[in-house]
Amino acid sequence: MKFYLFLYLGLIVTTFITGLKAITDEDDDDVETSAANQYIPPTFIPPTLQEDEVHFLDWFPDHHGIGKKWLKSKAKKDGAEVDLSMYNGEWFIGAPVNIVAENDFGLVVKTKARHHAIAANLREPFDFSGKPLIVQYEVKYEEGQECGGGYIKLLSAGAEKQISMFTDRTPYTIMFGPDKCGQSAKVHLIFKIKNPKNGTISEHHIKESGKNLVSYFEDKQTHLYTLKVTPENDFSVQVDNSKISSGNLLKDLIPPVEPEKEIADPSDVKPETWDEREFIVDPEAVKPENWDETQPKEIVDENAVIPSDWNEDEEPLIPDPKAKQPEDWDTELDGQWEAKLIDNPACAGISGCGKWSAPMIPNPEYKGKWIPPKISNPEYKGKWTPKMIENPNYYEPNPYKQLEKITAIGFELWTMSSGIIFDNILITDDENIAHRFAAETFTIKKDLEGKYTSAKNPSTGIFQSLIDATEDKPWLWAVYVIALLIPTILIAVLCFGRKTSSPVTTAAAHHKKTDERDDEDEEEEEIENIEPEAEVHDDKGEEIVEEEDKEETPVVTYASVVEDGGTKSDAESQKSGKSGKSNKSHKSPRASPKVTASTAATTAAPRQRRPRKE
């Protein structure tokens, strides 16, 4: 059974290793080919999706979009210094530094440490009338990202009239996209929802996913960000077609969309006689007459005596004799140079140096400032709170329908990195169109970037690729663990599992073990192990001659004869001798233990009892 288990396990392990080797060899072949030929970018294939099929589409087919479809902001940022108030960050439409496809362009942030703002109108406004909203676009940080955003703002109705004045104050309905500063990385999703009762607009955001998103900003690769909001008030956020966050607009936004049913009455006023003090000063308390507030907390120890080894002629700190004035020291600007002070070596090992003064000790007469004790306030009524009333602005929310119509989109960013590329921007109400567009753009680009990276970094192997894959699909770690754990457990069970619980001591078991041996092996061992047998005599000195069948019986069989009383065992032994086994098996060395000089005494004793019992 173990043989088949080992065979099965071997097949599994061999298949696994062979598969890895095949993938590695294939990758190595691709790397060698690409390294030999270098990377030759193919020509970009335009997507089949047309602008009139969706609310907004731009895959930047040429360099001429800025000033036509996209307008840079001419406004100033409110509340900022003059040098920082201008949206003077530069934009252009062009190819990335590392070209993976010829004529594949994007909207590029050209400068860093500046405010950037650019916007475009939707071909058709999105009004949340019953269809899902799907927003999809790509972001690539060519230089990584230290601190800054890459989010898109879906601007509310009215913004389309003045997109050239787009600022951080321009009303938006949804803000969505990546943002990072330091090691804090997230994907923003913020909704602005209007209260139909009083017209106020409140801001609500989703909970952070808790996943490590730093790699999206540091790997210098293109990533696809997708938002979906349904009429059922559900939302989901995906990165590279992998969901990182989802929830419900009614249950999972912070703060909740639904207003409080009751609020504090704004017209309620605390009564003047309401006493909120739980404790008050005891009006009957009097300072004791012997309470002296003038006594200091510490006094000089009058009994202190200067130590005998105290050296008052030496200072505890002296200028460092090894210190030298810096060559660039300017006395007029820096003042008179002085060497730094160090501990005086003459004071080492003694109680101290310099002028001695008696130490301070706690003053036993000190009591401090007298403070009257406090007692419970008999007039205490507790902390006052206004009464609660029904919220006049309460309503049962339906967040999807309360979202303001979207008429334009824009990027309004502050970033410490340049080389941020936005591409393949899509707003639609058809999820199938979004999938199709991503397959024609992002999927192809991601594959080309992988080939480009392999060509430029041929040392990257299959195991590193397996590890890199877990960044987008963390569940792969479970697959890896199972793939390694199951073979390990099987090997441990087969190699270190249960062993035979008791040794084989019966003649039947010995015969069974003997029967399993090959005939040829038994003959070889019989020839090799033939030794002269010692003569065994009975009490009268006569030699005992046994039949061939008796010689095959192991020593243990004679012991069993003694234990069973002789007669019954003799019968069984005779029966065993007629079992019909082959002559070769009867002559097997395993079946016929040798009687040497050293074992003759042990063997002879049981044989002497057989004649007496007969």
PDB file of C-alpha atoms in Angstrom, residues 265-381:
ATOM      1  CA  ASP A 265     -34.115  71.101  20.519  1.00  0.00           C
ATOM      2  CA  PRO A 266     -32.166  74.186  19.428  1.00  0.00           C
ATOM      3  CA  SER A 267     -34.640  76.437  21.279  1.00  0.00           C
ATOM      4  CA  ASP A 268     -34.229  74.657  24.623  1.00  0.00           C
ATOM      5  CA  VAL A 269     -32.178  76.656  27.171  1.00  0.00           C
ATOM      6  CA  LYS A 270     -30.639  75.500  30.431  1.00  0.00           C
ATOM      7  CA  PRO A 271     -32.448  77.007  33.497  1.00  0.00           C
ATOM      8  CA  GLU A 272     -30.421  79.500  35.482  1.00  0.00           C
ATOM      9  CA  THR A 273     -30.962  77.540  38.684  1.00  0.00           C
ATOM     10  CA  TRP A 274     -29.638  74.320  37.175  1.00  0.00           C
ATOM     11  CA  ASP A 275     -26.498  73.321  39.133  1.00  0.00           C
ATOM     12  CA  GLU A 276     -24.174  70.945  37.226  1.00  0.00           C
ATOM     13  CA  ARG A 277     -21.481  70.920  39.946  1.00  0.00           C
ATOM     14  CA  GLU A 278     -21.233  67.434  41.439  1.00  0.00           C
ATOM     15  CA  PHE A 279     -18.827  68.577  44.221  1.00  0.00           C
ATOM     16  CA  ILE A 280     -18.412  71.920  45.949  1.00  0.00           C
ATOM     17  CA  VAL A 281     -15.958  73.422  48.468  1.00  0.00           C
ATOM     18  CA  ASP A 282     -16.976  72.683  52.047  1.00  0.00           C
ATOM     19  CA  PRO A 283     -18.150  76.109  53.285  1.00  0.00           C
ATOM     20  CA  GLU A 284     -17.581  75.083  56.915  1.00  0.00           C
ATOM     21  CA  ALA A 285     -13.960  73.998  56.472  1.00  0.00           C
ATOM     22  CA  VAL A 286     -11.350  76.158  58.317  1.00  0.00           C
ATOM     23  CA  LYS A 287      -7.568  76.107  57.966  1.00  0.00           C
ATOM     24  CA  PRO A 288      -5.862  74.743  61.126  1.00  0.00           C
ATOM     25  CA  GLU A 289      -4.046  77.345  63.228  1.00  0.00           C
ATOM     26  CA  ASN A 290      -0.745  75.439  63.079  1.00  0.00           C
ATOM     27  CA  TRP A 291      -0.796  75.206  59.290  1.00  0.00           C
ATOM     28  CA  ASP A 292       2.340  77.111  58.205  1.00  0.00           C
ATOM     29  CA  GLU A 293       2.258  77.795  54.469  1.00  0.00           C
ATOM     30  CA  THR A 294       5.614  79.637  54.584  1.00  0.00           C
ATOM     31  CA  GLN A 295       7.712  76.526  55.202  1.00  0.00           C
ATOM     32  CA  PRO A 296       9.815  75.473  52.132  1.00  0.00           C
ATOM     33  CA  LYS A 297       9.533  71.993  50.688  1.00  0.00           C
ATOM     34  CA  GLU A 298      13.290  71.296  51.171  1.00  0.00           C
ATOM     35  CA  ILE A 299      15.923  72.596  53.590  1.00  0.00           C
ATOM     36  CA  VAL A 300      19.742  72.405  53.853  1.00  0.00           C
ATOM     37  CA  ASP A 301      21.046  69.353  55.680  1.00  0.00           C
ATOM     38  CA  GLU A 302      22.782  70.907  58.705  1.00  0.00           C
ATOM     39  CA  ASN A 303      24.432  67.616  59.629  1.00  0.00           C
ATOM     40  CA  ALA A 304      26.124  67.117  56.259  1.00  0.00           C
ATOM     41  CA  VAL A 305      29.970  67.136  56.219  1.00  0.00           C
ATOM     42  CA  ILE A 306      32.235  67.656  53.227  1.00  0.00           C
ATOM     43  CA  PRO A 307      33.769  64.324  52.082  1.00  0.00           C
ATOM     44  CA  SER A 308      37.433  63.876  52.907  1.00  0.00           C
ATOM     45  CA  ASP A 309      38.397  63.328  49.266  1.00  0.00           C
ATOM     46  CA  TRP A 310      36.465  66.296  47.890  1.00  0.00           C
ATOM     47  CA  ASN A 311      38.792  68.517  45.761  1.00  0.00           C
ATOM     48  CA  GLU A 312      37.657  72.142  45.801  1.00  0.00           C
ATOM     49  CA  ASP A 313      40.736  73.260  43.855  1.00  0.00           C
ATOM     50  CA  GLU A 314      39.590  71.539  40.661  1.00  0.00           C
ATOM     51  CA  GLU A 315      36.592  72.375  38.448  1.00  0.00           C
ATOM     52  CA  PRO A 316      34.288  69.467  37.558  1.00  0.00           C
ATOM     53  CA  LEU A 317      34.348  70.490  33.857  1.00  0.00           C
ATOM     54  CA  ILE A 318      37.301  71.751  31.852  1.00  0.00           C
ATOM     55  CA  PRO A 319      37.800  72.767  28.183  1.00  0.00           C
ATOM     56  CA  ASP A 320      38.731  69.849  25.939  1.00  0.00           C
ATOM     57  CA  PRO A 321      42.500  70.201  25.365  1.00  0.00           C
ATOM     58  CA  LYS A 322      42.235  68.259  22.099  1.00  0.00           C
ATOM     59  CA  ALA A 323      39.584  70.514  20.579  1.00  0.00           C
ATOM     60  CA  LYS A 324      40.680  72.803  17.763  1.00  0.00           C
ATOM     61  CA  GLN A 325      39.033  75.837  16.276  1.00  0.00           C
ATOM     62  CA  PRO A 326      37.508  75.059  12.842  1.00  0.00           C
ATOM     63  CA  GLU A 327      39.360  76.583   9.924  1.00  0.00           C
ATOM     64  CA  ASP A 328      36.234  78.288   8.621  1.00  0.00           C
ATOM     65  CA  TRP A 329      35.387  79.877  12.002  1.00  0.00           C
ATOM     66  CA  ASP A 330      34.645  83.578  11.567  1.00  0.00           C
ATOM     67  CA  THR A 331      35.001  85.446  14.865  1.00  0.00           C
ATOM     68  CA  GLU A 332      33.024  88.430  13.608  1.00  0.00           C
ATOM     69  CA  LEU A 333      30.105  86.252  12.532  1.00  0.00           C
ATOM     70  CA  ASP A 334      30.373  83.339  14.916  1.00  0.00           C
ATOM     71  CA  GLY A 335      31.754  85.074  18.032  1.00  0.00           C
ATOM     72  CA  GLN A 336      34.635  84.046  20.211  1.00  0.00           C
ATOM     73  CA  TRP A 337      35.401  80.351  19.786  1.00  0.00           C
ATOM     74  CA  GLU A 338      35.433  78.222  22.910  1.00  0.00           C
ATOM     75  CA  ALA A 339      36.400  74.589  23.237  1.00  0.00           C
ATOM     76  CA  LYS A 340      33.677  72.252  24.404  1.00  0.00           C
ATOM     77  CA  LEU A 341      33.727  71.229  28.071  1.00  0.00           C
ATOM     78  CA  ILE A 342      34.551  67.687  29.185  1.00  0.00           C
ATOM     79  CA  ASP A 343      34.663  65.912  32.545  1.00  0.00           C
ATOM     80  CA  ASN A 344      37.795  66.806  34.521  1.00  0.00           C
ATOM     81  CA  PRO A 345      39.977  63.655  34.680  1.00  0.00           C
ATOM     82  CA  ALA A 346      41.363  64.891  38.022  1.00  0.00           C
ATOM     83  CA  CYS A 347      37.922  64.342  39.543  1.00  0.00           C
ATOM     84  CA  ALA A 348      37.670  60.717  38.480  1.00  0.00           C
ATOM     85  CA  GLY A 349      37.404  58.257  41.366  1.00  0.00           C
ATOM     86  CA  ILE A 350      36.663  60.835  44.105  1.00  0.00           C
ATOM     87  CA  SER A 351      33.460  62.214  45.602  1.00  0.00           C
ATOM     88  CA  GLY A 352      33.598  65.439  43.616  1.00  0.00           C
ATOM     89  CA  CYS A 353      35.274  68.697  42.637  1.00  0.00           C
ATOM     90  CA  GLY A 354      34.547  72.407  42.870  1.00  0.00           C
ATOM     91  CA  LYS A 355      32.909  74.371  45.620  1.00  0.00           C
ATOM     92  CA  TRP A 356      31.144  72.045  48.053  1.00  0.00           C
ATOM     93  CA  SER A 357      27.680  72.840  49.379  1.00  0.00           C
ATOM     94  CA  ALA A 358      25.516  70.850  51.762  1.00  0.00           C
ATOM     95  CA  PRO A 359      22.735  68.807  50.097  1.00  0.00           C
ATOM     96  CA  MET A 360      19.031  69.555  50.465  1.00  0.00           C
ATOM     97  CA  ILE A 361      16.692  67.266  52.401  1.00  0.00           C
ATOM     98  CA  PRO A 362      12.864  67.188  52.737  1.00  0.00           C
ATOM     99  CA  ASN A 363      11.521  69.707  55.250  1.00  0.00           C
ATOM    100  CA  PRO A 364       9.579  67.876  57.989  1.00  0.00           C
ATOM    101  CA  GLU A 365       7.607  71.097  58.704  1.00  0.00           C
ATOM    102  CA  TYR A 366       6.445  71.524  55.120  1.00  0.00           C
ATOM    103  CA  LYS A 367       2.672  71.269  54.557  1.00  0.00           C
ATOM    104  CA  GLY A 368       2.153  73.341  51.449  1.00  0.00           C
ATOM    105  CA  LYS A 369      -0.736  75.608  50.607  1.00  0.00           C
ATOM    106  CA  TRP A 370      -3.908  74.748  52.487  1.00  0.00           C
ATOM    107  CA  ILE A 371      -6.845  73.813  50.273  1.00  0.00           C
ATOM    108  CA  PRO A 372     -10.326  73.405  51.736  1.00  0.00           C
ATOM    109  CA  PRO A 373     -11.842  69.941  51.102  1.00  0.00           C
ATOM    110  CA  LYS A 374     -14.763  69.334  48.755  1.00  0.00           C
ATOM    111  CA  ILE A 375     -18.089  67.755  49.575  1.00  0.00           C
ATOM    112  CA  SER A 376     -20.999  66.472  47.501  1.00  0.00           C
ATOM    113  CA  ASN A 377     -23.189  69.253  46.205  1.00  0.00           C
ATOM    114  CA  PRO A 378     -26.661  68.947  47.717  1.00  0.00           C
ATOM    115  CA  GLU A 379     -28.051  71.016  44.813  1.00  0.00           C
ATOM    116  CA  TYR A 380     -26.476  68.869  42.099  1.00  0.00           C
ATOM    117  CA  LYS A 381     -28.934  67.969  39.328  1.00  0.00           C
TER     118      LYS A 381
END
